[in-house]
Amino acid sequence: MFNIVISTHQLKHHLRIVCAMSDIELEQQQPQPMLPQTPPRRRRQAHSRCDGAHHNIRDKHSQPALTDQMSACPLRHGVEDDWTWSKRYRSKEVVLSGPNSRTVHFHPNWSKGTAGIQGKRALNNGRYYWELHVSQRVFGTSIMFGIGTKSCRLHANAFRNMLGENEHGWGLSHKGILWHKGVALVYTKGFRENHPTQIGVLYDGIEGTLTYYKDGKCLGVAFRGLDKVNEPLYPIVCSTAAKTEMTLKCARREFVNLQDRCRAVIMRRLRTAGNVEKLKLPLSISEYLGEVIDDMEPLRQVNEQEMCMINYDLEV
């Protein structure tokens, strides 16, 4: 056996729930007994408003774009989440427009600092995904996407990486750098300047993680331990660049079931794929537990030379 500090009773309890619920799923997938085949009869298909999408996905001759779009959304089995930006918690250099005030304009005239805005959705204890379509004005010191508490600053009279400058925020800048507690970590390539892009943010309050997507591609887990934050967390974006525009195009949430909650408790103790293998569980259970294991290498902290390059840009 492996050396893991966990109550045997608790582990068995949570595994029993996971296994039981998985058994239900397996029973539903059992093949039906073969029946004598009869000549097929042509009949008129009845379509409902919901069935249409499912028929398109199952049909091998349907449009591949729809299938790709459905599979690309992290919470495709969730429901729409109709939140928008706060008119109260925002910088004086932010203007809202569009349906339901979902479009944010930063520094409408010229920029002389950093402006931010907070979303109305409180995120804790659930799974949420939202997408931001960013205009082609991608340049400058910092355009940031992430989450934070109400203690985050939403305005600064200086060009800075404001989201993540302290312990109250977790942010990704358009230069591919993660910020939290003032520490910068290399996460991904910098965004192409003066080119529109789409940023997705997946907050998992059960596993305690924040994951980013860029133009439909998952960039991996960026932050962990968010399930231990006691204060309410909110979506936040900020920018130093003049006339930046972001539109909230998609927002979804998921109903978290008991099976997922039990997995979160188990994996906080097991942590690695090796420890899961030592349990010698059925393959379907091992794969389910392994879905939340991240094999990415630890992120590297930004060095002094890179930091100089990051802070070199001037605003327009």
PDB file of N, CA and C in Angstrom, residues 79-121:
ATOM      1  N   VAL A  79     -25.935  24.739 -18.316  1.00  0.00           N
ATOM      2  CA  VAL A  79     -27.016  25.631 -18.733  1.00  0.00           C
ATOM      3  C   VAL A  79     -26.454  27.033 -18.919  1.00  0.00           C
ATOM      4  N   GLU A  80     -27.177  27.854 -19.668  1.00  0.00           N
ATOM      5  CA  GLU A  80     -26.747  29.231 -19.879  1.00  0.00           C
ATOM      6  C   GLU A  80     -26.772  30.000 -18.559  1.00  0.00           C
ATOM      7  N   ASP A  81     -25.837  30.900 -18.421  1.00  0.00           N
ATOM      8  CA  ASP A  81     -25.706  31.693 -17.195  1.00  0.00           C
ATOM      9  C   ASP A  81     -25.763  33.165 -17.578  1.00  0.00           C
ATOM     10  N   ASP A  82     -26.858  33.795 -17.305  1.00  0.00           N
ATOM     11  CA  ASP A  82     -27.124  35.129 -17.837  1.00  0.00           C
ATOM     12  C   ASP A  82     -26.637  36.231 -16.900  1.00  0.00           C
ATOM     13  N   TRP A  83     -25.300  36.262 -16.646  1.00  0.00           N
ATOM     14  CA  TRP A  83     -24.765  37.353 -15.843  1.00  0.00           C
ATOM     15  C   TRP A  83     -24.145  38.414 -16.757  1.00  0.00           C
ATOM     16  N   THR A  84     -23.885  39.561 -16.192  1.00  0.00           N
ATOM     17  CA  THR A  84     -23.278  40.640 -16.962  1.00  0.00           C
ATOM     18  C   THR A  84     -22.331  41.431 -16.065  1.00  0.00           C
ATOM     19  N   TRP A  85     -21.831  42.559 -16.578  1.00  0.00           N
ATOM     20  CA  TRP A  85     -20.850  43.360 -15.841  1.00  0.00           C
ATOM     21  C   TRP A  85     -21.522  44.317 -14.872  1.00  0.00           C
ATOM     22  N   SER A  86     -20.843  44.613 -13.802  1.00  0.00           N
ATOM     23  CA  SER A  86     -21.379  45.491 -12.767  1.00  0.00           C
ATOM     24  C   SER A  86     -21.205  46.959 -13.150  1.00  0.00           C
ATOM     25  N   LYS A  87     -22.276  47.717 -13.052  1.00  0.00           N
ATOM     26  CA  LYS A  87     -22.188  49.160 -13.308  1.00  0.00           C
ATOM     27  C   LYS A  87     -21.655  49.905 -12.080  1.00  0.00           C
ATOM     28  N   ARG A  88     -21.658  49.213 -10.949  1.00  0.00           N
ATOM     29  CA  ARG A  88     -21.181  49.831  -9.707  1.00  0.00           C
ATOM     30  C   ARG A  88     -19.698  49.592  -9.499  1.00  0.00           C
ATOM     31  N   TYR A  89     -19.262  48.351  -9.682  1.00  0.00           N
ATOM     32  CA  TYR A  89     -17.859  48.009  -9.421  1.00  0.00           C
ATOM     33  C   TYR A  89     -17.072  48.056 -10.730  1.00  0.00           C
ATOM     34  N   ARG A  90     -16.599  49.237 -11.078  1.00  0.00           N
ATOM     35  CA  ARG A  90     -15.843  49.449 -12.314  1.00  0.00           C
ATOM     36  C   ARG A  90     -15.034  50.732 -12.194  1.00  0.00           C
ATOM     37  N   SER A  91     -14.066  50.849 -13.079  1.00  0.00           N
ATOM     38  CA  SER A  91     -13.255  52.065 -13.157  1.00  0.00           C
ATOM     39  C   SER A  91     -14.052  53.178 -13.830  1.00  0.00           C
ATOM     40  N   LYS A  92     -13.677  54.396 -13.545  1.00  0.00           N
ATOM     41  CA  LYS A  92     -14.310  55.536 -14.219  1.00  0.00           C
ATOM     42  C   LYS A  92     -13.910  55.598 -15.689  1.00  0.00           C
ATOM     43  N   GLU A  93     -12.911  54.809 -16.079  1.00  0.00           N
ATOM     44  CA  GLU A  93     -12.464  54.756 -17.472  1.00  0.00           C
ATOM     45  C   GLU A  93     -13.074  53.577 -18.232  1.00  0.00           C
ATOM     46  N   VAL A  94     -14.197  53.062 -17.733  1.00  0.00           N
ATOM     47  CA  VAL A  94     -14.889  51.944 -18.374  1.00  0.00           C
ATOM     48  C   VAL A  94     -16.293  52.384 -18.762  1.00  0.00           C
ATOM     49  N   VAL A  95     -16.683  52.064 -20.000  1.00  0.00           N
ATOM     50  CA  VAL A  95     -18.028  52.353 -20.499  1.00  0.00           C
ATOM     51  C   VAL A  95     -18.649  51.044 -20.965  1.00  0.00           C
ATOM     52  N   LEU A  96     -19.920  50.825 -20.596  1.00  0.00           N
ATOM     53  CA  LEU A  96     -20.641  49.607 -20.990  1.00  0.00           C
ATOM     54  C   LEU A  96     -21.625  49.911 -22.111  1.00  0.00           C
ATOM     55  N   SER A  97     -21.824  48.918 -22.980  1.00  0.00           N
ATOM     56  CA  SER A  97     -22.768  49.081 -24.085  1.00  0.00           C
ATOM     57  C   SER A  97     -23.270  47.720 -24.522  1.00  0.00           C
ATOM     58  N   GLY A  98     -24.154  47.710 -25.528  1.00  0.00           N
ATOM     59  CA  GLY A  98     -24.640  46.462 -26.101  1.00  0.00           C
ATOM     60  C   GLY A  98     -25.758  45.839 -25.298  1.00  0.00           C
ATOM     61  N   PRO A  99     -26.317  44.728 -25.811  1.00  0.00           N
ATOM     62  CA  PRO A  99     -27.393  44.029 -25.100  1.00  0.00           C
ATOM     63  C   PRO A  99     -26.951  43.583 -23.711  1.00  0.00           C
ATOM     64  N   ASN A 100     -27.765  43.926 -22.724  1.00  0.00           N
ATOM     65  CA  ASN A 100     -27.508  43.544 -21.331  1.00  0.00           C
ATOM     66  C   ASN A 100     -26.162  44.058 -20.822  1.00  0.00           C
ATOM     67  N   SER A 101     -25.651  45.116 -21.446  1.00  0.00           N
ATOM     68  CA  SER A 101     -24.388  45.756 -21.024  1.00  0.00           C
ATOM     69  C   SER A 101     -23.228  44.766 -20.981  1.00  0.00           C
ATOM     70  N   ARG A 102     -23.136  43.906 -21.977  1.00  0.00           N
ATOM     71  CA  ARG A 102     -22.106  42.864 -21.992  1.00  0.00           C
ATOM     72  C   ARG A 102     -20.819  43.305 -22.685  1.00  0.00           C
ATOM     73  N   THR A 103     -20.805  44.449 -23.335  1.00  0.00           N
ATOM     74  CA  THR A 103     -19.598  44.926 -24.004  1.00  0.00           C
ATOM     75  C   THR A 103     -18.918  45.990 -23.153  1.00  0.00           C
ATOM     76  N   VAL A 104     -17.615  45.811 -22.918  1.00  0.00           N
ATOM     77  CA  VAL A 104     -16.830  46.728 -22.085  1.00  0.00           C
ATOM     78  C   VAL A 104     -15.884  47.520 -22.978  1.00  0.00           C
ATOM     79  N   HIS A 105     -15.893  48.853 -22.835  1.00  0.00           N
ATOM     80  CA  HIS A 105     -14.958  49.732 -23.539  1.00  0.00           C
ATOM     81  C   HIS A 105     -14.010  50.343 -22.502  1.00  0.00           C
ATOM     82  N   PHE A 106     -12.716  50.089 -22.661  1.00  0.00           N
ATOM     83  CA  PHE A 106     -11.717  50.653 -21.753  1.00  0.00           C
ATOM     84  C   PHE A 106     -11.096  51.908 -22.374  1.00  0.00           C
ATOM     85  N   HIS A 107     -10.943  52.959 -21.576  1.00  0.00           N
ATOM     86  CA  HIS A 107     -10.283  54.189 -22.015  1.00  0.00           C
ATOM     87  C   HIS A 107     -10.827  54.647 -23.371  1.00  0.00           C
ATOM     88  N   PRO A 108     -12.065  55.122 -23.447  1.00  0.00           N
ATOM     89  CA  PRO A 108     -12.675  55.465 -24.735  1.00  0.00           C
ATOM     90  C   PRO A 108     -11.924  56.548 -25.510  1.00  0.00           C
ATOM     91  N   ASN A 109     -11.210  57.428 -24.846  1.00  0.00           N
ATOM     92  CA  ASN A 109     -10.499  58.511 -25.528  1.00  0.00           C
ATOM     93  C   ASN A 109      -8.996  58.235 -25.603  1.00  0.00           C
ATOM     94  N   TRP A 110      -8.343  58.247 -24.468  1.00  0.00           N
ATOM     95  CA  TRP A 110      -6.926  57.917 -24.392  1.00  0.00           C
ATOM     96  C   TRP A 110      -6.657  57.283 -23.028  1.00  0.00           C
ATOM     97  N   SER A 111      -5.510  56.630 -22.899  1.00  0.00           N
ATOM     98  CA  SER A 111      -5.217  55.914 -21.666  1.00  0.00           C
ATOM     99  C   SER A 111      -4.135  56.638 -20.866  1.00  0.00           C
ATOM    100  N   LYS A 112      -4.373  56.738 -19.570  1.00  0.00           N
ATOM    101  CA  LYS A 112      -3.379  57.286 -18.655  1.00  0.00           C
ATOM    102  C   LYS A 112      -3.281  56.444 -17.382  1.00  0.00           C
ATOM    103  N   GLY A 113      -3.693  55.171 -17.516  1.00  0.00           N
ATOM    104  CA  GLY A 113      -3.623  54.284 -16.356  1.00  0.00           C
ATOM    105  C   GLY A 113      -4.205  52.935 -16.677  1.00  0.00           C
ATOM    106  N   THR A 114      -4.692  52.236 -15.632  1.00  0.00           N
ATOM    107  CA  THR A 114      -5.246  50.891 -15.761  1.00  0.00           C
ATOM    108  C   THR A 114      -6.687  50.904 -15.290  1.00  0.00           C
ATOM    109  N   ALA A 115      -7.590  50.363 -16.102  1.00  0.00           N
ATOM    110  CA  ALA A 115      -9.016  50.343 -15.779  1.00  0.00           C
ATOM    111  C   ALA A 115      -9.508  48.908 -15.720  1.00  0.00           C
ATOM    112  N   GLY A 116     -10.401  48.626 -14.761  1.00  0.00           N
ATOM    113  CA  GLY A 116     -10.941  47.288 -14.610  1.00  0.00           C
ATOM    114  C   GLY A 116     -12.421  47.307 -14.309  1.00  0.00           C
ATOM    115  N   ILE A 117     -13.032  46.139 -14.411  1.00  0.00           N
ATOM    116  CA  ILE A 117     -14.456  45.995 -14.101  1.00  0.00           C
ATOM    117  C   ILE A 117     -14.712  44.599 -13.574  1.00  0.00           C
ATOM    118  N   GLN A 118     -15.698  44.499 -12.699  1.00  0.00           N
ATOM    119  CA  GLN A 118     -16.044  43.230 -12.057  1.00  0.00           C
ATOM    120  C   GLN A 118     -17.373  42.716 -12.591  1.00  0.00           C
ATOM    121  N   GLY A 119     -17.484  41.391 -12.753  1.00  0.00           N
ATOM    122  CA  GLY A 119     -18.742  40.780 -13.144  1.00  0.00           C
ATOM    123  C   GLY A 119     -19.674  40.623 -11.958  1.00  0.00           C
ATOM    124  N   LYS A 120     -20.952  40.457 -12.239  1.00  0.00           N
ATOM    125  CA  LYS A 120     -21.946  40.320 -11.173  1.00  0.00           C
ATOM    126  C   LYS A 120     -22.019  38.898 -10.612  1.00  0.00           C
ATOM    127  N   ARG A 121     -21.486  37.931 -11.332  1.00  0.00           N
ATOM    128  CA  ARG A 121     -21.610  36.526 -10.928  1.00  0.00           C
ATOM    129  C   ARG A 121     -20.640  36.160  -9.809  1.00  0.00           C
TER     130      ARG A 121
END
